[in-house]
Amino acid sequence: MKAAWITTALLALHSLSAARDWTQPTLAERAAEAAGRSPWESAFWIGLGLAGTLAAMTLLGLSLVYAERKIAARFQCRLGPTRVGWRGTLQTLADTFKLISKADLVPRDADRLLFFTAPWLVVSGMLLALVNIPASPLLFVVDLNIGLLFISAVGALSVLGILLGGWASNNKWSLLGSMRAGAQIISYELSLTLSLLVIVLFTGSLSLGEIVQSQQEGWWLWRGHLPAMVAFLVFVIASTAELNRTPFDLAEGESELTAGFHTEYSGLRFALFYLAEFLNMFIAAGLAATLFLGGWMPLHIAGLQTFNRVMDFIPPLVWFGLKTGGLIFVFMWLRWTFPRLRIDQLLKLEWRFLLPLSMVNLLVAALVLLLGVYGKGGPA
Amino acid sequence: MRPSDPFFYLFALLALGLARACVCSQHLLRATLYLAGVLFCGAAFYVILDAEFLAGIQLLVYIGGISVLLIFAIMLTRGPDLLKDRPSPLRRNLALALSLSFMGLCSFLVLRTDWPAALPAEPHENPVRDMGVRLLNPGEGGLLLPFEVISVLLLCVAIAAIYLARPGSGEERPLS
């Protein structure tokens, strides 16, 4: 038990320093390994994983909302929040307290059971995906050997939550919003999964840990050449749509549907939907960084020894943060630049353009792998 | 008793309760939610049996596919007033008799069958990889043919969907 505390302290220190050994056990593996020795230590690792995930969720939620408001403001030649805390950094915290203390309204004719369940379904889908994201060799809660499959599978809980929440509100805007969101998420799930499969083909594994390890010699975005680049673009477009963000935000479409599926939600339940939305953006960006940009791996250029050595000194967590942060900025940039699509344009984009493109792309990737042009994990 | 046993009984109880709620609920959409819960418990059983891949597929296909499809179908076809379904006494008794006889048949078969002893648990190095190799193995014990047949079927479905969405198929009408 004492050893567990010391290891935790070392973990905290270690995650900030440059770690050369990239094969560290995940928290779940530590728990499983300790289970035979002492159940308390095992419980400690599980508790650490849970507490860490919840803390990460809170901190990310607060900072992402702040970032979105600041960036949106800059795009619109405003300043954004400036008053609460240093440069308005505590604004989201204040808003969170405001949301929690608000009256909890439930429409009279709402289906109460479904109305109460829906936000929790959305949040649990998000949390189950969040624990799989490898932020650094040491900040990695669980590395499932079906990692990618699991992340796409638990996304289903969010769809269920959105559909039920919109229906249970007993409001035509909510219903329309949730139908649009459902149709959109299900449609874009196809090209999203097909673009993930390209990386699964190259790596030969569904486990996120192994996918990161496979990028030691180079990120898949470069090493995979054209198929990987196309897959990356499709992934970014499809995940913007999955997140219901502009230009695909007609599920919320505030000028036509008030707020879409969460029109009737207030207080804490609204906060949960809002939190899940931002955390899902983090998960999408983190996943894109892990699959295409090498996750926590530093940037290496073959042949430049000194450059690579210097890059190794930057801790893995910082690398992951930079890549994910950059992608989150791209999502926000898209949101504040493009106008909203119409529903038929949105469905046409997926079914007429993205889906055929990603199917052909997957075929090209398979051919490339079969002919042994590049990539690893070919036919065993 | 293994450490996973309490979880098995927890999820078994939950599955039974949810299944009962699903069958007895007069509210179609709630019944769908309960059904999704039962299917989720199924995924939990697969995890307890160390079949994570199957659990992932269970979530993806049954909750992500079937439940969402059911909800869509209910939302598109029925107004909220029609959702409360009141069965007639005849239908009720017939359903009771049918389900009881099915339960009897199932219990009879379960009790009669001589279950082979569980295979010795051989820890797989990488179960997903082993399964993938077996799925694509044309030799003995391989499942290449069924796998390919299903893949071709799914490919046909996807291409058909693209065909339906292509410009000029049928009259062009806005999807909203």
XYZ file of C-alpha atoms in Angstrom:
556
model
C 0.000 0.000 0.000
C 2.827 2.350 0.887
C 4.519 1.355 -2.331
C 1.390 2.371 -4.218
C 1.535 5.894 -2.787
C 5.193 6.236 -3.639
C 4.560 4.976 -7.174
C 1.765 7.526 -7.561
C 4.052 10.350 -6.510
C 6.652 9.084 -8.940
C 3.977 8.833 -11.614
C 3.094 12.472 -11.185
C 6.734 13.507 -11.417
C 7.499 11.101 -14.203
C 4.614 12.182 -16.418
C 6.070 15.679 -16.458
C 9.574 14.564 -17.316
C 10.836 13.072 -20.514
C 10.242 9.331 -20.363
C 12.243 7.237 -22.790
C 10.657 3.922 -21.862
C 7.301 4.005 -23.553
C 5.965 0.679 -22.359
C 4.523 1.406 -18.945
C 1.670 -0.657 -17.483
C -1.684 1.112 -17.569
C -3.579 1.743 -14.346
C -5.898 -1.186 -15.084
C -2.908 -3.480 -15.594
C -1.392 -2.305 -12.300
C -4.711 -3.061 -10.578
C -4.921 -6.536 -12.130
C -1.297 -7.263 -11.238
C -1.816 -6.166 -7.621
C -5.080 -8.126 -7.241
C -3.281 -11.319 -6.264
C -0.969 -9.593 -3.778
C -3.173 -7.159 -1.920
C -6.775 -6.267 -2.777
C -6.271 -2.850 -1.188
C -3.555 -1.876 -3.595
C -5.717 -3.080 -6.449
C -8.617 -0.985 -5.156
C -6.224 1.947 -4.848
C -5.258 1.785 -8.532
C -8.885 1.449 -9.608
C -9.825 4.395 -7.397
C -6.954 6.422 -8.776
C -8.132 5.699 -12.304
C -11.713 6.712 -11.520
C -10.745 9.840 -9.590
C -8.254 10.832 -12.270
C -10.838 10.426 -15.014
C -13.396 12.501 -13.119
C -10.810 15.196 -12.349
C -9.695 15.258 -15.972
C -13.317 15.502 -17.069
C -13.975 18.496 -14.812
C -10.773 20.340 -15.669
C -11.142 19.702 -19.399
C -14.782 20.756 -19.333
C -13.945 24.040 -17.603
C -10.960 24.869 -19.798
C -12.563 23.840 -23.101
C -15.628 26.007 -22.504
C -13.352 28.926 -21.639
C -11.219 28.295 -24.735
C -14.277 28.132 -26.971
C -15.611 31.438 -25.628
C -12.276 33.191 -25.967
C -11.602 31.862 -29.459
C -15.154 32.578 -30.637
C -14.788 36.106 -29.302
C -11.508 36.661 -31.143
C -13.044 35.383 -34.375
C -15.828 37.921 -33.947
C -13.498 40.806 -32.976
C -14.637 40.721 -29.344
C -12.683 40.119 -26.149
C -14.761 37.345 -24.588
C -14.859 36.877 -20.812
C -12.470 39.268 -19.061
C -13.916 40.048 -15.643
C -13.934 36.918 -13.459
C -10.414 35.882 -12.484
C -7.268 36.581 -14.477
C -8.441 37.386 -18.030
C -11.764 35.757 -17.280
C -10.318 32.324 -16.554
C -12.764 31.709 -13.715
C -15.792 32.629 -15.832
C -16.715 29.005 -16.596
C -16.409 28.076 -12.922
C -18.823 30.879 -12.040
C -21.172 29.760 -14.807
C -21.042 26.184 -13.535
C -22.167 27.313 -10.076
C -24.876 29.382 -11.722
C -26.105 26.363 -13.687
C -26.080 24.090 -10.639
C -28.059 26.580 -8.553
C -30.678 27.126 -11.255
C -34.230 25.838 -10.891
C -34.628 22.312 -12.205
C -37.512 22.523 -14.658
C -39.326 19.522 -16.086
C -42.078 20.080 -18.667
C -45.494 19.023 -17.339
C -46.201 16.487 -20.084
C -42.669 15.169 -20.332
C -41.955 11.494 -19.890
C -40.150 11.908 -16.583
C -38.261 8.615 -16.544
C -36.801 9.042 -20.017
C -36.255 12.759 -19.415
C -34.114 12.006 -16.340
C -32.248 9.066 -17.905
C -31.213 10.764 -21.151
C -28.444 13.109 -19.883
C -26.878 10.305 -17.860
C -26.806 8.035 -20.909
C -24.981 10.726 -22.853
C -22.488 11.356 -20.040
C -21.808 7.660 -19.406
C -21.157 7.079 -23.109
C -18.660 9.937 -23.015
C -16.937 8.724 -19.811
C -16.576 5.153 -21.081
C -14.809 6.499 -24.167
C -12.653 8.937 -22.187
C -10.921 6.242 -20.080
C -9.464 4.715 -23.256
C -7.595 7.804 -24.423
C -3.832 7.445 -23.895
C -2.604 10.849 -22.736
C 0.915 9.674 -21.920
C 2.568 6.306 -21.185
C 1.766 6.875 -17.504
C -1.579 8.616 -17.780
C -3.386 5.779 -19.440
C -6.284 4.262 -17.526
C -7.089 1.174 -19.549
C -5.753 -0.266 -22.788
C -8.410 -2.645 -24.103
C -7.385 -4.955 -26.896
C -10.625 -3.889 -28.577
C -10.004 -0.183 -27.809
C -11.210 1.385 -31.062
C -14.191 -0.949 -31.338
C -15.118 -0.127 -27.746
C -14.950 3.624 -28.348
C -17.248 3.405 -31.373
C -19.551 1.034 -29.478
C -20.088 3.244 -26.428
C -20.861 6.141 -28.756
C -24.176 4.333 -29.195
C -25.163 5.262 -25.634
C -24.871 8.944 -26.556
C -27.108 8.504 -29.607
C -29.654 6.704 -27.446
C -29.519 9.510 -24.880
C -29.973 12.250 -27.470
C -32.918 10.496 -29.165
C -34.691 9.701 -25.900
C -34.004 13.137 -24.406
C -35.456 14.889 -27.425
C -38.509 12.664 -27.484
C -39.147 12.746 -23.741
C -39.171 16.563 -23.633
C -42.494 16.470 -25.479
C -41.580 19.512 -27.502
C -41.565 19.695 -31.284
C -38.224 21.478 -31.439
C -36.601 18.912 -29.211
C -38.058 16.064 -31.252
C -36.920 17.575 -34.554
C -33.499 18.316 -33.106
C -33.019 14.818 -31.775
C -34.187 13.212 -35.026
C -31.730 15.338 -36.954
C -28.941 14.565 -34.498
C -29.699 10.841 -34.637
C -29.831 10.702 -38.455
C -26.643 12.713 -38.673
C -24.667 10.687 -36.132
C -25.726 7.356 -37.623
C -24.898 8.475 -41.175
C -21.477 9.873 -40.393
C -20.611 6.919 -38.156
C -20.093 4.940 -41.385
C -17.340 7.064 -42.893
C -15.861 7.651 -39.436
C -15.478 3.912 -38.862
C -14.150 3.320 -42.387
C -11.469 5.960 -41.848
C -10.512 4.374 -38.517
C -10.177 1.019 -40.280
C -7.380 2.380 -42.484
C -5.206 2.861 -39.397
C -6.312 -0.495 -37.991
C -5.129 -2.060 -41.262
C -1.739 -0.353 -41.071
C -1.225 -1.165 -37.388
C -2.835 -4.577 -37.296
C -4.339 -3.808 -33.886
C -7.401 -2.256 -32.297
C -5.588 -1.383 -29.084
C -4.809 2.324 -28.743
C -1.597 1.577 -26.835
C -0.299 -0.554 -29.679
C -1.372 2.020 -32.248
C 0.734 4.649 -30.477
C 3.674 2.258 -30.160
C 3.498 1.502 -33.879
C 4.240 5.147 -34.654
C 7.718 5.261 -33.144
C 9.339 5.553 -36.543
C 6.868 8.068 -37.873
C 3.299 9.228 -37.591
C 0.761 7.409 -39.699
C -0.272 10.659 -41.339
C 3.136 10.735 -43.111
C 4.001 7.061 -43.181
C 0.595 6.042 -44.528
C 0.882 8.508 -47.428
C -2.282 9.182 -49.418
C -4.719 6.685 -47.797
C -3.846 7.930 -44.315
C -4.173 11.579 -45.330
C -7.560 10.997 -46.929
C -8.620 9.017 -43.861
C -7.495 11.879 -41.607
C -9.535 14.426 -43.560
C -12.594 12.158 -43.584
C -12.136 11.556 -39.852
C -12.013 15.280 -39.058
C -15.076 16.059 -41.207
C -17.087 13.085 -39.950
C -16.255 13.721 -36.325
C -17.261 17.374 -36.660
C -20.599 16.031 -37.840
C -20.742 13.449 -35.046
C -20.174 16.219 -32.535
C -23.074 18.237 -33.977
C -20.816 21.240 -34.328
C -21.079 23.914 -37.005
C -21.203 23.551 -40.012
C -23.171 20.445 -39.048
C -25.005 21.878 -36.047
C -28.520 21.755 -37.433
C -29.447 19.453 -34.587
C -29.213 22.540 -32.387
C -29.779 25.211 -35.001
C -30.568 27.923 -32.479
C -32.165 30.175 -35.090
C -34.683 27.518 -36.122
C -35.008 24.998 -33.293
C -34.233 27.123 -30.185
C -31.642 24.620 -28.951
C -32.584 21.266 -30.442
C -32.777 18.202 -28.242
C -31.859 20.034 -25.041
C -34.344 22.910 -25.418
C -36.315 21.813 -22.358
C -33.345 20.987 -20.171
C -32.162 23.359 -17.488
C -29.785 23.459 -14.551
C -27.646 20.421 -13.867
C -29.074 18.253 -16.641
C -28.364 20.931 -19.220
C -24.849 21.206 -17.787
C -24.382 17.454 -18.319
C -25.350 17.688 -21.995
C -23.060 20.671 -22.399
C -20.169 18.923 -20.648
C -20.615 15.795 -22.771
C -20.556 17.914 -25.922
C -17.222 19.488 -25.057
C -15.664 16.293 -23.736
C -16.725 14.461 -26.892
C -14.839 17.095 -28.848
C -11.783 16.341 -26.718
C -12.216 12.603 -27.317
C -12.512 13.101 -31.075
C -9.422 15.324 -31.150
C -7.495 12.975 -28.857
C -8.440 10.006 -31.019
C -7.351 11.787 -34.196
C -4.053 12.735 -32.519
C -3.535 9.150 -31.329
C -4.330 7.498 -34.631
C -2.819 9.856 -37.162
C -0.369 12.112 -35.302
C 1.403 9.584 -33.119
C -0.358 10.237 -29.805
C 2.234 10.997 -27.163
C 5.158 10.149 -29.475
C 7.541 13.053 -30.074
C 8.162 14.368 -33.569
C 11.074 12.515 -35.113
C 12.658 13.185 -38.462
C 14.721 10.286 -39.776
C 18.401 11.184 -40.038
C 18.367 14.213 -37.774
C 19.897 12.709 -34.596
C 20.291 15.900 -32.578
C 16.856 17.169 -33.483
C 15.290 13.861 -32.399
C 17.234 13.915 -29.103
C 15.964 17.431 -28.353
C 12.398 16.420 -29.204
C 12.665 13.492 -26.761
C 13.203 15.929 -23.913
C 9.692 17.298 -24.333
C 7.458 15.126 -22.106
C 4.904 12.843 -23.811
C 2.008 14.540 -22.031
C 3.021 17.856 -23.596
C 3.160 16.256 -27.031
C -0.295 14.770 -26.603
C -1.595 18.099 -25.297
C -0.120 20.052 -28.210
C -1.533 17.716 -30.855
C -4.955 17.446 -29.256
C -5.063 21.179 -28.541
C -4.189 21.943 -32.142
C -6.985 19.717 -33.409
C -9.456 21.228 -30.939
C -8.490 24.637 -32.281
C -9.231 23.363 -35.801
C -12.697 22.221 -34.666
C -13.343 25.662 -33.157
C -11.945 27.409 -36.216
C -14.342 25.438 -38.445
C -17.216 26.284 -36.153
C -16.686 30.016 -36.302
C -15.890 30.164 -40.009
C -18.458 28.116 -41.893
C -22.195 28.684 -42.218
C -24.594 25.895 -41.323
C -25.567 23.294 -43.945
C -29.139 22.284 -44.731
C -30.229 18.779 -43.729
C -30.411 17.505 -47.309
C -26.989 18.974 -48.097
C -25.632 17.302 -44.999
C -26.988 13.874 -45.874
C -25.880 14.279 -49.508
C -22.342 15.109 -48.397
C -22.175 11.877 -46.448
C -23.930 9.444 -48.772
C -22.778 10.803 -52.112
C -19.296 11.937 -51.294
C -17.704 10.849 -48.001
C -18.949 7.245 -47.929
C -17.849 6.321 -51.482
C -14.575 8.153 -50.914
C -13.786 6.328 -47.683
C -14.742 2.938 -49.152
C -12.389 3.431 -52.092
C -9.767 4.756 -49.688
C -10.004 1.643 -47.526
C -9.632 -0.508 -50.626
C -6.529 1.435 -51.695
C -5.066 1.077 -48.194
C -5.694 -2.691 -48.275
C -4.045 -3.001 -51.703
C -1.067 -0.942 -50.576
C -0.650 -3.178 -47.546
C -1.077 -6.371 -49.579
C 1.530 -5.318 -52.136
C 3.828 -4.446 -49.244
C 4.507 -0.876 -50.383
C 4.601 0.372 -46.781
C 2.941 -0.118 -43.417
C 3.335 -2.931 -40.953
C 1.132 -5.679 -39.601
C 0.516 -7.154 -43.032
C -0.648 -10.718 -43.638
C 0.734 -12.762 -40.755
C -16.142 -18.249 -5.822
C -14.306 -16.156 -8.366
C -14.013 -12.393 -8.041
C -16.309 -11.923 -11.024
C -19.183 -13.881 -9.453
C -20.814 -10.976 -7.585
C -20.857 -9.017 -10.831
C -22.499 -11.937 -12.609
C -25.326 -12.082 -10.058
C -25.684 -8.297 -10.069
C -26.047 -8.156 -13.840
C -28.239 -11.274 -13.901
C -30.665 -9.672 -11.442
C -30.584 -6.434 -13.403
C -31.197 -8.282 -16.677
C -34.156 -10.189 -15.213
C -35.712 -7.028 -13.794
C -35.223 -5.099 -17.011
C -36.546 -7.960 -19.128
C -39.690 -8.101 -17.026
C -40.075 -4.319 -17.268
C -39.545 -4.478 -21.024
C -42.250 -7.077 -21.544
C -44.751 -5.553 -19.122
C -44.295 -1.890 -20.006
C -47.264 -0.492 -21.895
C -45.127 2.315 -23.136
C -43.352 1.313 -26.326
C -40.462 3.741 -26.093
C -39.744 2.902 -22.459
C -39.832 -0.775 -23.368
C -37.113 -0.019 -25.920
C -34.988 1.608 -23.230
C -35.425 -1.448 -20.986
C -34.550 -3.694 -23.912
C -31.362 -1.684 -24.437
C -30.624 -2.256 -20.740
C -31.070 -6.027 -21.115
C -28.738 -6.020 -24.115
C -26.205 -3.997 -22.126
C -26.307 -6.674 -19.412
C -25.620 -9.206 -22.172
C -22.479 -7.274 -23.050
C -21.521 -7.353 -19.353
C -21.863 -11.173 -19.340
C -19.511 -11.380 -22.314
C -16.979 -9.257 -20.440
C -17.256 -11.586 -17.420
C -16.609 -14.519 -19.766
C -13.452 -12.775 -21.097
C -15.031 -12.255 -24.513
C -14.399 -8.525 -24.826
C -14.676 -8.463 -28.587
C -18.125 -10.011 -28.457
C -19.100 -7.467 -25.806
C -18.004 -4.605 -28.037
C -19.942 -6.050 -30.959
C -22.992 -6.558 -28.733
C -22.926 -2.862 -27.789
C -22.279 -1.728 -31.343
C -24.878 -3.896 -33.068
C -27.645 -4.237 -30.506
C -27.574 -0.877 -28.731
C -26.111 1.253 -31.509
C -28.022 -0.496 -34.280
C -31.138 -2.335 -33.181
C -32.267 -0.122 -30.292
C -31.685 3.103 -32.220
C -33.506 1.635 -35.232
C -36.448 0.677 -32.991
C -36.588 4.176 -31.521
C -36.448 5.717 -34.987
C -39.212 3.438 -36.200
C -41.419 4.267 -33.216
C -40.795 7.993 -33.553
C -41.469 8.020 -37.286
C -44.572 5.860 -37.314
C -46.620 6.644 -34.223
C -47.895 9.781 -32.599
C -47.349 10.148 -28.852
C -51.051 9.446 -28.124
C -50.850 6.019 -29.692
C -47.852 4.985 -27.628
C -49.926 3.662 -24.751
C -50.891 0.211 -25.879
C -53.685 -1.578 -23.971
C -53.910 -5.276 -24.854
C -57.256 -7.056 -24.744
C -57.725 -9.847 -22.135
C -57.593 -12.494 -24.857
C -54.268 -11.200 -26.147
C -52.977 -10.959 -22.605
C -53.829 -14.554 -21.693
C -52.596 -15.884 -25.008
C -49.279 -14.097 -24.501
C -49.009 -15.476 -20.963
C -49.690 -19.032 -22.131
C -47.237 -18.741 -25.001
C -44.426 -17.291 -22.924
C -44.957 -19.817 -20.105
C -44.845 -22.733 -22.546
C -41.712 -21.312 -24.180
C -40.115 -20.977 -20.761
C -41.085 -24.566 -19.985
C -39.568 -25.776 -23.236
C -36.355 -23.853 -22.600
C -35.984 -25.094 -19.021
C -36.695 -28.651 -20.158
C -34.009 -28.472 -22.812
C -31.493 -26.839 -20.463
C -32.057 -29.517 -17.813
C -32.002 -32.395 -20.315
C -28.821 -31.352 -22.095
C -25.592 -32.895 -20.881
C -23.361 -29.835 -20.956
C -19.792 -30.632 -21.905
C -17.293 -29.513 -19.267
C -15.874 -26.083 -19.866
C -12.702 -26.069 -21.923
C -9.526 -25.457 -19.938
C -9.031 -21.712 -19.935
C -6.034 -21.142 -22.166
C -5.071 -17.517 -21.888
C -4.751 -16.142 -25.381
C -1.873 -13.813 -26.041
C -4.016 -11.648 -28.269
C -7.583 -12.976 -28.641
C -8.602 -10.392 -31.231
C -5.684 -11.304 -33.492
C -6.384 -15.052 -33.105
C -9.998 -14.479 -34.003
C -9.081 -12.385 -37.030
C -6.693 -15.078 -38.264
C -9.361 -17.723 -37.792
C -11.973 -15.671 -39.622
C -9.706 -15.353 -42.654
C -8.421 -18.917 -42.593
C -9.595 -21.007 -45.574
C -8.287 -24.255 -44.062
C -9.703 -26.461 -41.309
C -11.520 -24.617 -38.542
C -11.380 -21.464 -40.620
C -14.443 -19.363 -41.240
C -13.446 -17.643 -44.458
C -16.519 -18.547 -46.513
C -19.254 -17.319 -44.120
C -17.173 -14.242 -43.364
C -16.851 -13.402 -47.045
C -20.537 -14.054 -47.729
C -21.539 -11.656 -44.953
C -18.988 -9.093 -46.084
C -20.294 -9.173 -49.653
C -23.848 -8.798 -48.360
C -22.866 -5.744 -46.296
C -20.966 -4.261 -49.217
C -24.082 -4.688 -51.383
C -26.131 -2.845 -48.762
C -23.647 0.021 -48.593
C -23.439 0.334 -52.378
C -27.223 0.190 -52.635
C -27.467 3.047 -50.124
C -25.044 5.137 -52.192
C -27.039 4.246 -55.325
C -30.274 5.436 -53.710
C -28.635 8.704 -52.666
C -27.065 9.454 -56.057
C -28.439 12.358 -58.051
C -31.364 11.557 -60.340
C -32.559 8.390 -58.590
C -36.322 8.756 -58.418
C -37.817 12.191 -57.982
C -35.630 14.605 -56.076
C -37.322 15.708 -52.902
C -35.875 17.471 -49.889
C -35.140 15.034 -47.082
C -36.198 17.411 -44.345
